[in-house]
mmCIF file of C-alpha atoms and ligand atoms in Angstrom:
data_model
loop_
_atom_site.group_PDB
_atom_site.id
_atom_site.type_symbol
_atom_site.label_atom_id
_atom_site.label_comp_id
_atom_site.label_asym_id
_atom_site.label_seq_id
_atom_site.Cartn_x
_atom_site.Cartn_y
_atom_site.Cartn_z
ATOM 1 C CA MET A 1 201.759 151.525 70.529
ATOM 2 C CA ALA A 2 202.416 148.660 72.574
ATOM 3 C CA HIS A 3 205.501 148.611 74.756
ATOM 4 C CA VAL A 4 208.308 147.015 72.584
ATOM 5 C CA THR A 5 209.163 145.204 75.806
ATOM 6 C CA ARG A 6 206.929 143.955 78.597
ATOM 7 C CA PRO A 7 209.572 145.562 81.849
ATOM 8 C CA THR A 8 209.996 142.567 83.250
ATOM 9 C CA THR A 9 212.112 143.677 86.819
ATOM 10 C CA PRO A 10 211.328 146.302 89.700
ATOM 11 C CA ALA A 11 213.673 148.740 88.148
ATOM 12 C CA GLU A 12 212.387 148.078 84.564
ATOM 13 C CA ALA A 13 208.510 148.448 85.849
ATOM 14 C CA TRP A 14 209.468 152.042 87.937
ATOM 15 C CA SER A 15 211.370 153.303 84.727
ATOM 16 C CA ALA A 16 208.257 152.422 82.139
ATOM 17 C CA LEU A 17 205.382 154.095 84.725
ATOM 18 C CA ARG A 18 208.613 157.002 85.088
ATOM 19 C CA GLU A 19 208.045 157.934 81.462
ATOM 20 C CA GLY A 20 204.789 157.702 81.231
ATOM 21 C CA ASN A 21 203.776 160.067 84.049
ATOM 22 C CA ASP A 22 207.135 162.418 82.212
ATOM 23 C CA ARG A 23 204.541 162.327 79.302
ATOM 24 C CA PHE A 24 201.227 163.272 80.735
ATOM 25 C CA VAL A 25 202.781 165.711 82.486
ATOM 26 C CA ARG A 26 203.512 167.678 79.070
ATOM 27 C CA GLY A 27 200.395 166.247 77.879
ATOM 28 C CA GLU A 28 202.674 164.672 75.188
ATOM 29 C CA MET A 29 200.575 160.911 75.650
ATOM 30 C CA GLN A 30 200.731 158.032 73.437
ATOM 31 C CA HIS A 31 197.852 156.232 74.532
ATOM 32 C CA PRO A 32 199.360 152.548 74.273
ATOM 33 C CA SER A 33 197.326 149.544 74.106
ATOM 34 C CA GLN A 34 194.899 151.316 73.331
ATOM 35 C CA GLY A 35 194.598 150.181 69.517
ATOM 36 C CA VAL A 36 191.635 147.411 68.544
ATOM 37 C CA ASP A 37 194.496 144.846 67.630
ATOM 38 C CA HIS A 38 196.131 145.245 70.918
ATOM 39 C CA ARG A 39 192.541 144.535 72.701
ATOM 40 C CA ALA A 40 191.866 141.494 70.927
ATOM 41 C CA GLU A 41 195.810 140.210 71.278
ATOM 42 C CA VAL A 42 195.259 140.588 74.632
ATOM 43 C CA SER A 43 191.886 138.885 75.473
ATOM 44 C CA SER A 44 193.558 135.482 75.588
ATOM 45 C CA ALA A 45 195.748 136.939 79.396
ATOM 46 C CA GLN A 46 196.824 139.549 81.578
ATOM 47 C CA HIS A 47 200.908 139.546 82.336
ATOM 48 C CA PRO A 48 200.728 143.670 83.835
ATOM 49 C CA PHE A 49 204.313 144.687 84.690
ATOM 50 C CA ALA A 50 203.092 146.420 87.752
ATOM 51 C CA VAL A 51 200.231 146.775 90.356
ATOM 52 C CA ILE A 52 198.994 150.201 91.239
ATOM 53 C CA PHE A 53 197.125 150.094 94.334
ATOM 54 C CA GLY A 54 196.064 153.565 94.565
ATOM 55 C CA CYS A 55 193.308 155.861 95.976
ATOM 56 C CA SER A 56 189.610 156.219 94.288
ATOM 57 C CA ASP A 57 189.891 160.090 94.210
ATOM 58 C CA SER A 58 188.032 160.792 90.559
ATOM 59 C CA ARG A 59 191.538 162.906 89.915
ATOM 60 C CA VAL A 60 193.666 160.097 89.715
ATOM 61 C CA ALA A 61 192.999 157.762 87.465
ATOM 62 C CA ALA A 62 195.611 155.115 87.626
ATOM 63 C CA GLU A 63 196.149 154.289 83.389
ATOM 64 C CA ILE A 64 195.693 158.213 82.267
ATOM 65 C CA ILE A 65 198.193 159.309 84.957
ATOM 66 C CA PHE A 66 200.972 156.980 83.849
ATOM 67 C CA ASP A 67 200.387 156.928 80.084
ATOM 68 C CA GLN A 68 199.643 153.147 80.064
ATOM 69 C CA GLY A 69 196.518 150.706 78.117
ATOM 70 C CA LEU A 70 194.674 147.699 78.514
ATOM 71 C CA GLY A 71 196.691 145.242 79.441
ATOM 72 C CA ASP A 72 199.850 146.687 81.109
ATOM 73 C CA VAL A 73 198.735 147.080 85.562
ATOM 74 C CA PHE A 74 196.407 145.866 87.832
ATOM 75 C CA VAL A 75 194.677 148.205 89.802
ATOM 76 C CA VAL A 76 193.375 148.535 92.837
ATOM 77 C CA ARG A 77 191.476 151.157 94.528
ATOM 78 C CA THR A 78 189.982 151.898 97.727
ATOM 79 C CA ALA A 79 189.110 155.253 99.786
ATOM 80 C CA GLY A 80 191.745 156.803 100.788
ATOM 81 C CA HIS A 81 194.505 153.727 99.211
ATOM 82 C CA VAL A 82 192.867 152.115 102.628
ATOM 83 C CA LEU A 83 194.132 147.975 102.813
ATOM 84 C CA ASP A 84 191.850 145.768 103.951
ATOM 85 C CA THR A 85 192.073 141.755 103.081
ATOM 86 C CA THR A 86 190.138 141.859 100.375
ATOM 87 C CA VAL A 87 192.464 144.159 98.866
ATOM 88 C CA ILE A 88 196.224 142.545 100.051
ATOM 89 C CA GLY A 89 194.471 139.449 98.193
ATOM 90 C CA SER A 90 194.246 141.219 95.028
ATOM 91 C CA ILE A 91 197.625 142.814 95.003
ATOM 92 C CA GLU A 92 198.803 139.023 96.296
ATOM 93 C CA TYR A 93 196.897 137.896 93.330
ATOM 94 C CA GLY A 94 198.785 140.408 91.027
ATOM 95 C CA VAL A 95 202.368 139.709 91.754
ATOM 96 C CA ASP A 96 202.182 136.451 92.383
ATOM 97 C CA VAL A 97 200.336 134.703 89.842
ATOM 98 C CA LEU A 98 200.069 137.580 86.970
ATOM 99 C CA GLY A 99 203.398 138.027 87.158
ATOM 100 C CA ALA A 100 204.338 142.040 88.538
ATOM 101 C CA SER A 101 207.409 143.437 89.299
ATOM 102 C CA LEU A 102 206.590 146.315 91.234
ATOM 103 C CA VAL A 103 203.725 147.569 93.550
ATOM 104 C CA VAL A 104 202.496 151.249 93.968
ATOM 105 C CA VAL A 105 201.266 153.027 96.507
ATOM 106 C CA LEU A 106 199.361 155.958 94.827
ATOM 107 C CA GLY A 107 198.393 158.325 97.273
ATOM 108 C CA HIS A 108 198.786 162.061 96.217
ATOM 109 C CA ASP A 109 197.603 165.646 97.953
ATOM 110 C CA SER A 110 194.543 167.314 98.797
ATOM 111 C CA CYS A 111 193.304 163.640 99.555
ATOM 112 C CA GLY A 112 189.117 163.323 100.965
ATOM 113 C CA ALA A 113 190.052 160.773 103.260
ATOM 114 C CA VAL A 114 193.022 161.637 105.156
ATOM 115 C CA ALA A 115 191.197 165.527 105.929
ATOM 116 C CA ALA A 116 188.166 163.384 107.163
ATOM 117 C CA ALA A 117 190.789 160.843 108.973
ATOM 118 C CA THR A 118 192.314 163.977 110.045
ATOM 119 C CA ALA A 119 188.985 165.749 111.588
ATOM 120 C CA ALA A 120 188.153 162.220 113.374
ATOM 121 C CA LEU A 121 191.093 163.030 115.159
ATOM 122 C CA THR A 122 190.811 166.476 116.144
ATOM 123 C CA THR A 123 186.862 166.782 116.292
ATOM 124 C CA GLY A 124 185.762 163.375 117.356
ATOM 125 C CA GLU A 125 183.885 163.327 114.570
ATOM 126 C CA LEU A 126 183.251 160.599 112.833
ATOM 127 C CA PRO A 127 181.226 159.933 109.004
ATOM 128 C CA THR A 128 178.123 157.489 109.482
ATOM 129 C CA GLY A 129 178.042 154.208 107.908
ATOM 130 C CA PHE A 130 180.338 152.047 105.674
ATOM 131 C CA VAL A 131 182.300 155.804 105.338
ATOM 132 C CA ARG A 132 183.608 155.056 108.560
ATOM 133 C CA ALA A 133 185.620 152.223 107.724
ATOM 134 C CA ILE A 134 187.896 153.768 105.634
ATOM 135 C CA VAL A 135 188.499 156.652 107.779
ATOM 136 C CA ASP A 136 189.301 153.545 111.513
ATOM 137 C CA ARG A 137 191.673 152.533 108.357
ATOM 138 C CA VAL A 138 193.633 156.086 107.905
ATOM 139 C CA ILE A 139 194.081 157.045 111.118
ATOM 140 C CA PRO A 140 196.672 154.818 112.344
ATOM 141 C CA SER A 141 198.806 155.967 110.004
ATOM 142 C CA ILE A 142 198.926 160.001 111.354
ATOM 143 C CA VAL A 143 197.717 159.219 114.746
ATOM 144 C CA ASN A 144 201.083 158.405 116.253
ATOM 145 C CA LEU A 145 202.291 161.732 114.643
ATOM 146 C CA GLY A 146 202.136 163.049 118.326
ATOM 147 C CA GLY A 147 198.199 162.999 119.309
ATOM 148 C CA SER A 148 194.644 164.785 118.321
ATOM 149 C CA GLY A 149 196.491 168.280 118.793
ATOM 150 C CA ALA A 150 199.736 168.412 117.034
ATOM 151 C CA VAL A 151 197.956 166.639 114.050
ATOM 152 C CA ALA A 152 195.543 169.061 113.707
ATOM 153 C CA SER A 153 198.369 171.457 113.303
ATOM 154 C CA LEU A 154 200.334 169.594 111.035
ATOM 155 C CA ASP A 155 200.562 170.399 107.084
ATOM 156 C CA PRO A 156 198.685 168.115 105.546
ATOM 157 C CA ALA A 157 201.393 167.199 102.792
ATOM 158 C CA VAL A 158 203.088 165.399 106.122
ATOM 159 C CA LEU A 159 199.768 163.542 106.975
ATOM 160 C CA GLY A 160 199.209 162.210 103.677
ATOM 161 C CA HIS A 161 202.736 161.350 103.008
ATOM 162 C CA GLU A 162 203.000 159.544 106.828
ATOM 163 C CA HIS A 163 200.069 157.733 104.969
ATOM 164 C CA VAL A 164 201.579 156.294 102.391
ATOM 165 C CA ARG A 165 204.518 155.898 103.795
ATOM 166 C CA HIS A 166 203.005 153.330 106.435
ATOM 167 C CA THR A 167 200.798 151.598 103.733
ATOM 168 C CA VAL A 168 203.807 150.586 102.274
ATOM 169 C CA ARG A 169 205.320 149.464 105.309
ATOM 170 C CA MET A 170 201.931 147.509 106.255
ATOM 171 C CA LEU A 171 201.918 145.633 103.016
ATOM 172 C CA GLN A 172 205.276 144.340 103.674
ATOM 173 C CA GLY A 173 204.481 143.241 106.814
ATOM 174 C CA TYR A 174 201.138 142.091 106.402
ATOM 175 C CA SER A 175 201.634 140.328 102.932
ATOM 176 C CA ARG A 176 204.323 136.639 103.590
ATOM 177 C CA SER A 177 204.867 136.678 99.952
ATOM 178 C CA LEU A 178 205.134 139.793 99.099
ATOM 179 C CA ALA A 179 208.151 140.334 101.835
ATOM 180 C CA GLU A 180 209.804 137.260 100.686
ATOM 181 C CA SER A 181 209.761 138.204 96.988
ATOM 182 C CA VAL A 182 211.451 141.805 97.804
ATOM 183 C CA ASP A 183 213.874 139.437 99.554
ATOM 184 C CA LYS A 184 214.665 137.966 96.656
ATOM 185 C CA GLY A 185 214.949 141.327 94.370
ATOM 186 C CA GLN A 186 211.926 140.212 92.250
ATOM 187 C CA VAL A 187 209.799 142.408 93.398
ATOM 188 C CA ALA A 188 209.525 146.349 94.774
ATOM 189 C CA ILE A 189 206.628 148.316 96.996
ATOM 190 C CA VAL A 190 206.731 151.880 95.935
ATOM 191 C CA GLY A 191 204.939 154.883 97.951
ATOM 192 C CA LEU A 192 204.396 156.631 95.203
ATOM 193 C CA GLU A 193 202.395 161.150 95.427
ATOM 194 C CA TYR A 194 201.102 162.603 93.220
ATOM 195 C CA THR A 195 199.902 166.030 93.015
ATOM 196 C CA LEU A 196 196.903 167.121 91.198
ATOM 197 C CA ALA A 197 197.450 170.581 90.007
ATOM 198 C CA ASP A 198 200.844 169.482 87.723
ATOM 199 C CA GLY A 199 200.533 165.902 87.459
ATOM 200 C CA THR A 200 204.009 164.752 88.597
ATOM 201 C CA VAL A 201 204.327 161.783 90.820
ATOM 202 C CA HIS A 202 207.461 162.224 92.856
ATOM 203 C CA LEU A 203 208.813 158.393 94.360
ATOM 204 C CA THR A 204 208.842 159.225 98.325
ATOM 205 C CA GLU A 205 209.509 155.498 99.900
ATOM 206 C CA ALA A 206 210.469 152.604 99.007
ATOM 207 C CA VAL A 207 211.093 149.099 99.858
ATOM 208 C CA GLY A 208 213.319 146.653 97.822
ATOM 209 C CA SER A 209 215.364 148.834 95.218
ATOM 210 C CA VAL A 210 213.829 150.356 91.889
HETATM 211 ZN ZN1 ZN B 301 192.710 160.641 98.419
#
């Protein structure tokens, strides 16, 4: 089943994702936009209605948890949804070139990247290789919560929430084109937090109105 009409505003895009997540939570997925005909139909062009920038965690698969299909959402994922210039470029492409009206930052509970950043701040223990680059990019989100001792005593859910909030604000701060689209009311950036066990997403941060 394809979307009857493609969402074109931030509010419509958020509704479509919320409805898809409700179906997923209830176990009543429609698996839209996944038929053979639809696959052929979208082969010539893509017009995704949302950009989903989420954690790479294997349990937080964007199309599955929002019950979407081919051509619906432009997905960018890094461990711990950490930003760098190619990530921001990919998100700008989804919005400026492909016309998505909503950018989602998708965090989740029990995120390994947030846990590793917490460990780095409290024990000084850093991962080796380029995994360290991930941890280095999570630390700024949580380091201001009150120093290493305070971070260790905080609920991991608070740290995860702060990382989503900070990521939303950084996207708005770094990307001039995104900030301008938000100011014009054409785009919104939202922070969503996903719960692994029950599959629900909760809107916890919004720049622009949805
Ligand atoms: Zn994660």
